[in-house]
PDB file of C-alpha atoms in Angstrom:
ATOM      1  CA  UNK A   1     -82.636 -27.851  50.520  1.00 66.00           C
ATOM      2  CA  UNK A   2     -81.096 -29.973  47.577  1.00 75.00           C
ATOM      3  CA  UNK A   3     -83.981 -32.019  47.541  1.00 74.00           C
ATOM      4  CA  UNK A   4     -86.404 -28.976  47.254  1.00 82.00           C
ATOM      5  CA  UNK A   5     -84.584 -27.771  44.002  1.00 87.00           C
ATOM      6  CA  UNK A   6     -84.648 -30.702  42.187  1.00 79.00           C
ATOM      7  CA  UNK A   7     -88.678 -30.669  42.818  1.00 81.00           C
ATOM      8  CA  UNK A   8     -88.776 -27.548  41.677  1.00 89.00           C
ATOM      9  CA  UNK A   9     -86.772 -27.943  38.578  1.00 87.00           C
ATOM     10  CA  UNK A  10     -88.774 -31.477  38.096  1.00 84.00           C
ATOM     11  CA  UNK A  11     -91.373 -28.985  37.986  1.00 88.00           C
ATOM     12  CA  UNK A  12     -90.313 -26.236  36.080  1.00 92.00           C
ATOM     13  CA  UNK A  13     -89.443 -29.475  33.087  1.00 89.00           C
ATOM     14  CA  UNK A  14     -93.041 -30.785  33.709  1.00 90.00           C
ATOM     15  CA  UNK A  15     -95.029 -27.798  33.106  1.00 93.00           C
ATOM     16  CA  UNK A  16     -93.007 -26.657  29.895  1.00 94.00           C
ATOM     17  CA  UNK A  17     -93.435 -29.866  28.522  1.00 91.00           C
ATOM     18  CA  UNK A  18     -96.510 -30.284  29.367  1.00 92.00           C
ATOM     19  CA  UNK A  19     -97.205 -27.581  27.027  1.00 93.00           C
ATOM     20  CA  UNK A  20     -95.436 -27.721  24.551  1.00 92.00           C
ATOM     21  CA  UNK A  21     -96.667 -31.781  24.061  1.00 93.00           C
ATOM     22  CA  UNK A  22    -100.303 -29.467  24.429  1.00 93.00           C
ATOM     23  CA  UNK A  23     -99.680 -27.280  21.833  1.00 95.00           C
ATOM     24  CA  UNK A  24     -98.548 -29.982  19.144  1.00 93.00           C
ATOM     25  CA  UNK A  25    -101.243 -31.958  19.649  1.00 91.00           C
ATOM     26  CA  UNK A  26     -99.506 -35.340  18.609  1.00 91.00           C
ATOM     27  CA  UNK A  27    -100.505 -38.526  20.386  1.00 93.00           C
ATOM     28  CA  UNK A  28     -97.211 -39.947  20.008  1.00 94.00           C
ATOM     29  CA  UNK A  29     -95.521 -37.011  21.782  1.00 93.00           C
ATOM     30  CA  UNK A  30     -98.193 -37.420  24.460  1.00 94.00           C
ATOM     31  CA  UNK A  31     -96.938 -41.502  25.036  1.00 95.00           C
ATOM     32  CA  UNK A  32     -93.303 -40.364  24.615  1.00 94.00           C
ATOM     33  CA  UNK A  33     -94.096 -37.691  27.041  1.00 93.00           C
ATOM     34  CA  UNK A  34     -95.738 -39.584  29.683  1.00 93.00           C
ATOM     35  CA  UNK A  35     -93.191 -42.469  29.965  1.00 95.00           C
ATOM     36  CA  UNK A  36     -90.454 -39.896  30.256  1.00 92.00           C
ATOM     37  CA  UNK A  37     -92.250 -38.080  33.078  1.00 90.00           C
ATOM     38  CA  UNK A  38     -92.805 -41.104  34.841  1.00 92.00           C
ATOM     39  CA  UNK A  39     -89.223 -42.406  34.542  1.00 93.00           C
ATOM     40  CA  UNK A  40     -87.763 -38.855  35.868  1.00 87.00           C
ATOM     41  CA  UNK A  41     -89.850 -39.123  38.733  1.00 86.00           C
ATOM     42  CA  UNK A  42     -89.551 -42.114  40.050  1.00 89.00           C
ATOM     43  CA  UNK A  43     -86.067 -42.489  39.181  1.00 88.00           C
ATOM     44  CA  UNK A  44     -85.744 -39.365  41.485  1.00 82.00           C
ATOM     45  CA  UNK A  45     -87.880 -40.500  44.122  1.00 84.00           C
ATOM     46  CA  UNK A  46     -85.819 -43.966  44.567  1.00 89.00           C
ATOM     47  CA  UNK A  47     -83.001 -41.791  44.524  1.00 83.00           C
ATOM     48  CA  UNK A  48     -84.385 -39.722  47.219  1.00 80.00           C
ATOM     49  CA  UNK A  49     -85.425 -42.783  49.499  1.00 84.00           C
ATOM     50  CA  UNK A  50     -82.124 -44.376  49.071  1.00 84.00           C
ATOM     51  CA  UNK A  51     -80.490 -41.386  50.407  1.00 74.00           C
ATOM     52  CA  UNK A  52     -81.942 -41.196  53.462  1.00 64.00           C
TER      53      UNK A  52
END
């Protein structure tokens, strides 16, 4: 259940984001954006496999 709220809330930070990054149309905020999204999620999914 804990693991299904943190997707969700991975999410929930993904799609605003994504949007916002969309709206402002800058191509560094698209770079900055894309290495943090790929640092939050696998961060979280090495924390996930280490916990089980």
């Amino acid at each position: 259940m804990q693991e299904d709220r943190v997707v969700l809330a991975l999410v929930c930070l993904f799609v605003v984001t994504l949007g916002t990054v969309y709206v402002l149309e800058s191509a560094v905020l698209w770079v900055f954006w894309g290495a943090t999204m790929m640092a939050l999620s696998g961060g979280l999914l090495v924390r996930s496999n280490r916990e089980t």
